[in-house]
PDB file of C-alpha atoms in Angstrom:
ATOM      1  CA  GLN A   1      21.370   0.827   5.952  1.00 68.00           C
ATOM      2  CA  LYS A   2      18.853  -0.616   3.518  1.00 78.00           C
ATOM      3  CA  GLU A   3      18.492  -4.380   3.579  1.00 88.00           C
ATOM      4  CA  VAL A   4      18.992  -4.652  -0.186  1.00 93.00           C
ATOM      5  CA  GLU A   5      20.717  -1.903  -2.131  1.00 94.00           C
ATOM      6  CA  GLN A   6      20.939  -1.256  -5.836  1.00 94.00           C
ATOM      7  CA  ASN A   7      22.064   1.671  -7.926  1.00 87.00           C
ATOM      8  CA  SER A   8      18.863   3.133  -9.348  1.00 83.00           C
ATOM      9  CA  GLY A   9      20.547   4.125 -12.614  1.00 85.00           C
ATOM     10  CA  PRO A  10      19.588   4.542 -15.348  1.00 93.00           C
ATOM     11  CA  LEU A  11      22.271   2.303 -16.773  1.00 95.00           C
ATOM     12  CA  SER A  12      22.590   2.921 -20.482  1.00 96.00           C
ATOM     13  CA  VAL A  13      24.384   0.468 -22.780  1.00 97.00           C
ATOM     14  CA  PRO A  14      24.514   0.129 -26.566  1.00 97.00           C
ATOM     15  CA  GLU A  15      22.850  -2.816 -28.259  1.00 97.00           C
ATOM     16  CA  GLY A  16      25.130  -5.863 -28.230  1.00 97.00           C
ATOM     17  CA  ALA A  17      27.098  -4.764 -25.162  1.00 97.00           C
ATOM     18  CA  ILE A  18      27.274  -6.444 -21.750  1.00 97.00           C
ATOM     19  CA  ALA A  19      25.094  -4.882 -19.051  1.00 97.00           C
ATOM     20  CA  SER A  20      26.263  -5.361 -15.463  1.00 97.00           C
ATOM     21  CA  LEU A  21      23.788  -4.885 -12.623  1.00 97.00           C
ATOM     22  CA  ASN A  22      24.870  -4.975  -8.993  1.00 96.00           C
ATOM     23  CA  CYS A  23      23.227  -5.540  -5.621  1.00 96.00           C
ATOM     24  CA  THR A  24      24.411  -5.702  -2.006  1.00 96.00           C
ATOM     25  CA  TYR A  25      22.518  -7.024   1.000  1.00 94.00           C
ATOM     26  CA  SER A  26      22.854  -6.729   4.762  1.00 92.00           C
ATOM     27  CA  ASP A  27      21.456  -9.989   6.191  1.00 89.00           C
ATOM     28  CA  ARG A  28      24.312 -12.518   6.379  1.00 89.00           C
ATOM     29  CA  GLY A  29      21.756 -15.277   7.025  1.00 86.00           C
ATOM     30  CA  SER A  30      20.294 -14.890   3.549  1.00 90.00           C
ATOM     31  CA  GLN A  31      20.416 -18.033   1.456  1.00 89.00           C
ATOM     32  CA  SER A  32      18.403 -17.307  -1.678  1.00 93.00           C
ATOM     33  CA  PHE A  33      18.849 -14.529  -4.189  1.00 95.00           C
ATOM     34  CA  PHE A  34      16.756 -13.543  -7.156  1.00 95.00           C
ATOM     35  CA  TRP A  35      16.636 -11.166 -10.084  1.00 97.00           C
ATOM     36  CA  TYR A  36      13.242  -9.998 -11.276  1.00 95.00           C
ATOM     37  CA  ARG A  37      12.613  -7.960 -14.409  1.00 96.00           C
ATOM     38  CA  GLN A  38       9.850  -5.348 -14.467  1.00 93.00           C
ATOM     39  CA  TYR A  39       8.743  -3.652 -17.650  1.00 94.00           C
ATOM     40  CA  SER A  40       7.155  -0.255 -17.269  1.00 89.00           C
ATOM     41  CA  GLY A  41       3.589  -0.581 -16.026  1.00 86.00           C
ATOM     42  CA  LYS A  42       3.887  -4.340 -15.598  1.00 90.00           C
ATOM     43  CA  SER A  43       4.432  -6.708 -12.698  1.00 91.00           C
ATOM     44  CA  PRO A  44       7.818  -8.210 -11.846  1.00 92.00           C
ATOM     45  CA  GLU A  45       8.763 -11.558 -13.376  1.00 93.00           C
ATOM     46  CA  LEU A  46      11.518 -13.867 -12.196  1.00 93.00           C
ATOM     47  CA  ILE A  47      14.467 -14.240 -14.564  1.00 95.00           C
ATOM     48  CA  MET A  48      17.219 -15.746 -12.389  1.00 94.00           C
ATOM     49  CA  SER A  49      17.722 -17.348  -9.003  1.00 94.00           C
ATOM     50  CA  ILE A  50      21.015 -18.260  -7.330  1.00 95.00           C
ATOM     51  CA  TYR A  51      21.776 -19.989  -4.031  1.00 93.00           C
ATOM     52  CA  SER A  52      25.497 -20.875  -4.077  1.00 94.00           C
ATOM     53  CA  ASN A  53      28.628 -18.817  -4.435  1.00 96.00           C
ATOM     54  CA  GLY A  54      29.848 -18.494  -7.980  1.00 96.00           C
ATOM     55  CA  ASP A  55      28.216 -18.051 -11.354  1.00 96.00           C
ATOM     56  CA  LYS A  56      24.971 -19.371 -12.760  1.00 96.00           C
ATOM     57  CA  GLU A  57      24.286 -19.007 -16.468  1.00 97.00           C
ATOM     58  CA  ASP A  58      20.975 -19.131 -18.312  1.00 95.00           C
ATOM     59  CA  GLY A  59      21.122 -18.083 -21.930  1.00 96.00           C
ATOM     60  CA  ARG A  60      22.317 -14.487 -22.151  1.00 97.00           C
ATOM     61  CA  PHE A  61      21.960 -14.037 -18.388  1.00 97.00           C
ATOM     62  CA  THR A  62      24.587 -14.823 -15.739  1.00 98.00           C
ATOM     63  CA  ALA A  63      23.980 -14.358 -12.032  1.00 97.00           C
ATOM     64  CA  GLN A  64      26.978 -14.080  -9.718  1.00 97.00           C
ATOM     65  CA  LEU A  65      26.933 -14.512  -5.944  1.00 97.00           C
ATOM     66  CA  ASN A  66      29.603 -13.746  -3.345  1.00 96.00           C
ATOM     67  CA  LYS A  67      28.220 -14.369   0.142  1.00 94.00           C
ATOM     68  CA  ALA A  68      31.413 -13.273   1.882  1.00 94.00           C
ATOM     69  CA  SER A  69      31.089  -9.854   0.268  1.00 95.00           C
ATOM     70  CA  GLN A  70      27.274  -9.925   0.481  1.00 95.00           C
ATOM     71  CA  TYR A  71      27.134  -9.117  -3.190  1.00 96.00           C
ATOM     72  CA  VAL A  72      25.061 -10.439  -6.065  1.00 97.00           C
ATOM     73  CA  SER A  73      25.171  -9.327  -9.689  1.00 97.00           C
ATOM     74  CA  LEU A  74      23.462  -9.942 -13.012  1.00 98.00           C
ATOM     75  CA  LEU A  75      25.244  -9.823 -16.341  1.00 97.00           C
ATOM     76  CA  ILE A  76      23.293  -9.555 -19.577  1.00 97.00           C
ATOM     77  CA  ARG A  77      25.321 -10.413 -22.657  1.00 98.00           C
ATOM     78  CA  ASP A  78      24.478  -9.192 -26.156  1.00 97.00           C
ATOM     79  CA  SER A  79      22.010  -6.690 -24.711  1.00 97.00           C
ATOM     80  CA  GLN A  80      18.887  -6.077 -26.788  1.00 97.00           C
ATOM     81  CA  PRO A  81      16.487  -3.117 -26.767  1.00 96.00           C
ATOM     82  CA  SER A  82      13.870  -5.553 -25.440  1.00 96.00           C
ATOM     83  CA  ASP A  83      16.021  -5.931 -22.305  1.00 97.00           C
ATOM     84  CA  SER A  84      15.215  -2.317 -21.410  1.00 97.00           C
ATOM     85  CA  ALA A  85      13.409  -2.591 -18.075  1.00 96.00           C
ATOM     86  CA  THR A  86      13.919  -2.217 -14.354  1.00 95.00           C
ATOM     87  CA  TYR A  87      15.833  -5.079 -12.751  1.00 96.00           C
ATOM     88  CA  LEU A  88      14.976  -5.838  -9.140  1.00 95.00           C
ATOM     89  CA  CYS A  89      17.307  -7.734  -6.839  1.00 96.00           C
ATOM     90  CA  ALA A  90      15.507  -9.755  -4.159  1.00 95.00           C
ATOM     91  CA  VAL A  91      16.958 -11.503  -1.136  1.00 94.00           C
ATOM     92  CA  HIS A  92      15.201 -14.114   0.993  1.00 89.00           C
ATOM     93  CA  SER A  93      15.981 -13.997   4.703  1.00 78.00           C
ATOM     94  CA  SER A  94      15.895 -17.426   6.290  1.00 73.00           C
ATOM     95  CA  ASN A  95      15.398 -15.770   9.678  1.00 72.00           C
ATOM     96  CA  THR A  96      12.267 -13.794   8.865  1.00 73.00           C
ATOM     97  CA  GLY A  97      10.926 -15.576   5.805  1.00 73.00           C
ATOM     98  CA  LYS A  98      10.674 -12.232   4.043  1.00 80.00           C
ATOM     99  CA  LEU A  99      11.638 -11.663   0.432  1.00 86.00           C
ATOM    100  CA  ILE A 100      13.108  -8.182   0.379  1.00 89.00           C
ATOM    101  CA  PHE A 101      13.511  -6.232  -2.850  1.00 92.00           C
ATOM    102  CA  GLY A 102      15.970  -3.544  -3.743  1.00 93.00           C
ATOM    103  CA  GLN A 103      14.766  -0.335  -5.371  1.00 91.00           C
ATOM    104  CA  GLY A 104      15.693  -1.624  -8.816  1.00 93.00           C
ATOM    105  CA  THR A 105      18.111  -0.543 -11.530  1.00 95.00           C
ATOM    106  CA  THR A 106      16.676   0.860 -14.741  1.00 95.00           C
ATOM    107  CA  LEU A 107      18.474  -0.471 -17.816  1.00 97.00           C
ATOM    108  CA  GLN A 108      18.264   1.281 -21.173  1.00 97.00           C
ATOM    109  CA  VAL A 109      19.630  -0.547 -24.213  1.00 97.00           C
ATOM    110  CA  LYS A 110      20.056   1.822 -27.131  1.00 95.00           C
ATOM    111  CA  PRO A 111      19.801   0.514 -30.711  1.00 93.00           C
TER     112      PRO A 111
ATOM    113  CA  GLY B   1      -7.341 -19.559 -11.539  1.00 52.00           C
ATOM    114  CA  ALA B   2      -4.406 -19.526 -13.907  1.00 78.00           C
ATOM    115  CA  GLY B   3      -2.625 -16.675 -12.197  1.00 91.00           C
ATOM    116  CA  VAL B   4      -2.765 -14.253  -9.303  1.00 95.00           C
ATOM    117  CA  SER B   5      -5.783 -12.010  -9.659  1.00 95.00           C
ATOM    118  CA  GLN B   6      -6.114  -8.599  -8.031  1.00 96.00           C
ATOM    119  CA  SER B   7      -9.087  -6.288  -7.892  1.00 96.00           C
ATOM    120  CA  PRO B   8      -9.808  -3.561  -8.534  1.00 96.00           C
ATOM    121  CA  SER B   9      -7.094  -2.811 -11.078  1.00 95.00           C
ATOM    122  CA  ASN B  10      -7.510   0.897 -10.423  1.00 96.00           C
ATOM    123  CA  LYS B  11      -9.000   2.714  -7.456  1.00 97.00           C
ATOM    124  CA  VAL B  12      -9.417   6.446  -7.060  1.00 97.00           C
ATOM    125  CA  THR B  13     -10.539   7.606  -3.653  1.00 97.00           C
ATOM    126  CA  GLU B  14     -10.789  10.741  -1.588  1.00 97.00           C
ATOM    127  CA  LYS B  15      -8.508  11.418   1.327  1.00 97.00           C
ATOM    128  CA  GLY B  16      -9.989  10.013   4.522  1.00 97.00           C
ATOM    129  CA  LYS B  17     -11.980   7.231   2.888  1.00 97.00           C
ATOM    130  CA  ASP B  18     -11.364   3.540   3.534  1.00 98.00           C
ATOM    131  CA  VAL B  19     -10.363   1.187   0.713  1.00 98.00           C
ATOM    132  CA  GLU B  20     -10.229  -2.575   0.402  1.00 98.00           C
ATOM    133  CA  LEU B  21      -7.957  -4.346  -2.045  1.00 98.00           C
ATOM    134  CA  ARG B  22      -8.433  -7.964  -2.971  1.00 98.00           C
ATOM    135  CA  CYS B  23      -6.027 -10.706  -4.002  1.00 97.00           C
ATOM    136  CA  ASP B  24      -6.857 -14.169  -5.313  1.00 96.00           C
ATOM    137  CA  PRO B  25      -3.682 -16.274  -5.282  1.00 96.00           C
ATOM    138  CA  ILE B  26      -2.944 -19.220  -7.521  1.00 94.00           C
ATOM    139  CA  SER B  27      -4.999 -22.178  -6.348  1.00 92.00           C
ATOM    140  CA  GLY B  28      -3.030 -24.319  -3.904  1.00 91.00           C
ATOM    141  CA  HIS B  29      -0.454 -21.659  -3.067  1.00 93.00           C
ATOM    142  CA  THR B  30      -0.147 -21.390   0.702  1.00 92.00           C
ATOM    143  CA  ALA B  31       2.121 -18.344   0.830  1.00 92.00           C
ATOM    144  CA  LEU B  32       0.834 -14.890  -0.045  1.00 94.00           C
ATOM    145  CA  TYR B  33       2.660 -11.577  -0.015  1.00 94.00           C
ATOM    146  CA  TRP B  34       1.618  -7.931  -0.249  1.00 96.00           C
ATOM    147  CA  TYR B  35       4.028  -5.285  -1.511  1.00 95.00           C
ATOM    148  CA  ARG B  36       3.668  -1.569  -2.186  1.00 96.00           C
ATOM    149  CA  GLN B  37       5.432   0.136  -5.064  1.00 94.00           C
ATOM    150  CA  ARG B  38       5.504   3.905  -5.244  1.00 93.00           C
ATOM    151  CA  LEU B  39       6.189   5.539  -8.595  1.00 88.00           C
ATOM    152  CA  GLY B  40       9.773   4.923  -9.672  1.00 82.00           C
ATOM    153  CA  GLN B  41      10.571   2.983  -6.524  1.00 85.00           C
ATOM    154  CA  GLY B  42      11.238  -0.630  -5.635  1.00 87.00           C
ATOM    155  CA  LEU B  43       8.899  -3.039  -3.894  1.00 92.00           C
ATOM    156  CA  GLU B  44       8.222  -2.307  -0.238  1.00 92.00           C
ATOM    157  CA  PHE B  45       7.319  -5.398   1.801  1.00 91.00           C
ATOM    158  CA  LEU B  46       4.021  -5.036   3.685  1.00 94.00           C
ATOM    159  CA  ILE B  47       2.935  -8.438   5.002  1.00 93.00           C
ATOM    160  CA  TYR B  48       3.334 -12.146   4.381  1.00 89.00           C
ATOM    161  CA  PHE B  49       0.808 -14.934   4.991  1.00 92.00           C
ATOM    162  CA  GLN B  50       1.615 -18.585   5.509  1.00 90.00           C
ATOM    163  CA  GLY B  51      -1.811 -20.177   5.240  1.00 91.00           C
ATOM    164  CA  ASN B  52      -4.161 -17.872   7.099  1.00 91.00           C
ATOM    165  CA  SER B  53      -1.508 -16.724   9.556  1.00 90.00           C
ATOM    166  CA  ALA B  54       0.676 -13.673   9.172  1.00 89.00           C
ATOM    167  CA  PRO B  55       4.025 -14.419  10.858  1.00 80.00           C
ATOM    168  CA  ASP B  56       5.404 -11.048   9.880  1.00 79.00           C
ATOM    169  CA  LYS B  57       3.348  -7.860   9.923  1.00 82.00           C
ATOM    170  CA  SER B  58       6.348  -5.608  10.452  1.00 82.00           C
ATOM    171  CA  GLY B  59       6.085  -4.020   7.032  1.00 90.00           C
ATOM    172  CA  LEU B  60       2.652  -2.493   7.546  1.00 94.00           C
ATOM    173  CA  PRO B  61       3.335   1.287   7.506  1.00 93.00           C
ATOM    174  CA  SER B  62       0.845   2.254  10.200  1.00 93.00           C
ATOM    175  CA  ASP B  63      -2.174   1.035  12.148  1.00 94.00           C
ATOM    176  CA  ARG B  64      -4.351   2.308   9.297  1.00 97.00           C
ATOM    177  CA  PHE B  65      -3.223  -0.741   7.333  1.00 97.00           C
ATOM    178  CA  SER B  66      -4.543  -4.231   8.010  1.00 96.00           C
ATOM    179  CA  ALA B  67      -4.750  -7.463   6.091  1.00 96.00           C
ATOM    180  CA  GLU B  68      -6.447 -10.772   6.453  1.00 95.00           C
ATOM    181  CA  ARG B  69      -6.625 -14.048   4.633  1.00 95.00           C
ATOM    182  CA  THR B  70      -9.349 -16.649   4.848  1.00 90.00           C
ATOM    183  CA  GLY B  71      -9.607 -20.236   3.690  1.00 85.00           C
ATOM    184  CA  GLU B  72      -5.933 -20.173   2.699  1.00 83.00           C
ATOM    185  CA  SER B  73      -7.132 -18.348  -0.365  1.00 92.00           C
ATOM    186  CA  VAL B  74      -8.370 -14.815  -0.818  1.00 96.00           C
ATOM    187  CA  SER B  75      -6.633 -11.978   0.982  1.00 97.00           C
ATOM    188  CA  THR B  76      -7.794  -8.429   1.521  1.00 97.00           C
ATOM    189  CA  LEU B  77      -5.647  -5.433   2.327  1.00 97.00           C
ATOM    190  CA  THR B  78      -7.596  -2.637   4.001  1.00 98.00           C
ATOM    191  CA  ILE B  79      -6.395   0.925   4.293  1.00 98.00           C
ATOM    192  CA  GLN B  80      -8.428   3.119   6.629  1.00 98.00           C
ATOM    193  CA  ARG B  81      -8.585   6.897   6.456  1.00 97.00           C
ATOM    194  CA  THR B  82      -6.476   6.994   3.311  1.00 97.00           C
ATOM    195  CA  GLN B  83      -3.811   9.653   2.920  1.00 97.00           C
ATOM    196  CA  GLN B  84      -2.204  10.993  -0.247  1.00 96.00           C
ATOM    197  CA  GLU B  85       1.052   9.226   0.598  1.00 95.00           C
ATOM    198  CA  ASP B  86      -0.822   5.922   0.318  1.00 97.00           C
ATOM    199  CA  SER B  87      -1.002   6.443  -3.460  1.00 97.00           C
ATOM    200  CA  ALA B  88       0.947   3.600  -5.055  1.00 97.00           C
ATOM    201  CA  VAL B  89       0.602   0.274  -6.828  1.00 96.00           C
ATOM    202  CA  TYR B  90      -0.218  -2.507  -4.401  1.00 98.00           C
ATOM    203  CA  LEU B  91       1.116  -5.835  -5.621  1.00 97.00           C
ATOM    204  CA  CYS B  92       0.125  -9.248  -4.394  1.00 97.00           C
ATOM    205  CA  ALA B  93       2.189 -12.372  -5.005  1.00 95.00           C
ATOM    206  CA  SER B  94       1.864 -16.026  -4.101  1.00 94.00           C
ATOM    207  CA  SER B  95       4.113 -19.046  -3.940  1.00 92.00           C
ATOM    208  CA  LEU B  96       3.519 -22.721  -3.353  1.00 90.00           C
ATOM    209  CA  VAL B  97       4.693 -23.155   0.245  1.00 82.00           C
ATOM    210  CA  GLY B  98       6.685 -20.004   1.000  1.00 78.00           C
ATOM    211  CA  GLY B  99      10.027 -21.753   0.921  1.00 78.00           C
ATOM    212  CA  PRO B 100      13.239 -19.760   0.550  1.00 75.00           C
ATOM    213  CA  GLY B 101      13.974 -20.829  -2.995  1.00 78.00           C
ATOM    214  CA  GLU B 102      10.547 -20.362  -4.424  1.00 84.00           C
ATOM    215  CA  LYS B 103       9.497 -18.211  -7.328  1.00 87.00           C
ATOM    216  CA  LEU B 104       6.889 -15.581  -6.574  1.00 90.00           C
ATOM    217  CA  PHE B 105       4.031 -15.141  -8.995  1.00 93.00           C
ATOM    218  CA  PHE B 106       2.765 -11.579  -9.064  1.00 94.00           C
ATOM    219  CA  GLY B 107      -0.637 -10.202  -9.847  1.00 94.00           C
ATOM    220  CA  SER B 108      -1.109  -7.151 -12.053  1.00 93.00           C
ATOM    221  CA  GLY B 109      -1.500  -4.891  -9.058  1.00 95.00           C
ATOM    222  CA  THR B 110      -4.012  -2.318  -7.875  1.00 97.00           C
ATOM    223  CA  GLN B 111      -3.178   1.277  -8.724  1.00 96.00           C
ATOM    224  CA  LEU B 112      -4.446   3.343  -5.800  1.00 97.00           C
ATOM    225  CA  SER B 113      -4.789   7.083  -6.191  1.00 97.00           C
ATOM    226  CA  VAL B 114      -5.769   9.162  -3.171  1.00 97.00           C
ATOM    227  CA  LEU B 115      -6.952  12.653  -4.082  1.00 95.00           C
TER     228      LEU B 115
END
């Protein structure tokens, strides 16, 4: 079992729709969870972090965490073509100090 | 510097040659990470430095890979006797103290192509 799993996609949504990206992780000791966005040919950049169960909103982005289910998600409201990118889920293990990334989900927002 | 700097940005080498990749983290950042990203894939953890020490080397794919960091600054990733499967983008990132909630700042990566 991979430590962090994501559906590779591509996930295709029309402009203005809600995009839902999902991630599961295996290390129950994990305390910190992140979503990075990576445009093609570019380096990842942090867009959201979440540490407690529940929802965290920042503009059009909402991160959701459920530690009991070992599940974290990212919702993008009013999706724009500029949101088209690969979204990487990352989980920090407090045991090892490693930040482990999933394989990423490619999002395509069609005008 | 203002950001994480990696060099070279591109490296083409022949199978069997050794290569050395360099990373200059953000000044004052004590934690430094190396990741490998194959085409269309996610980030594969290689090694993590806290200061000059590497508490976790478990991600290094084989004994052909080694890394060091000096002066709590520059890090080099060395790949000996390169193989075609080593072709990938090698990303370096740094963070202030390596704490669990910290944001990682990534460099632009080194694109390694092994012919």
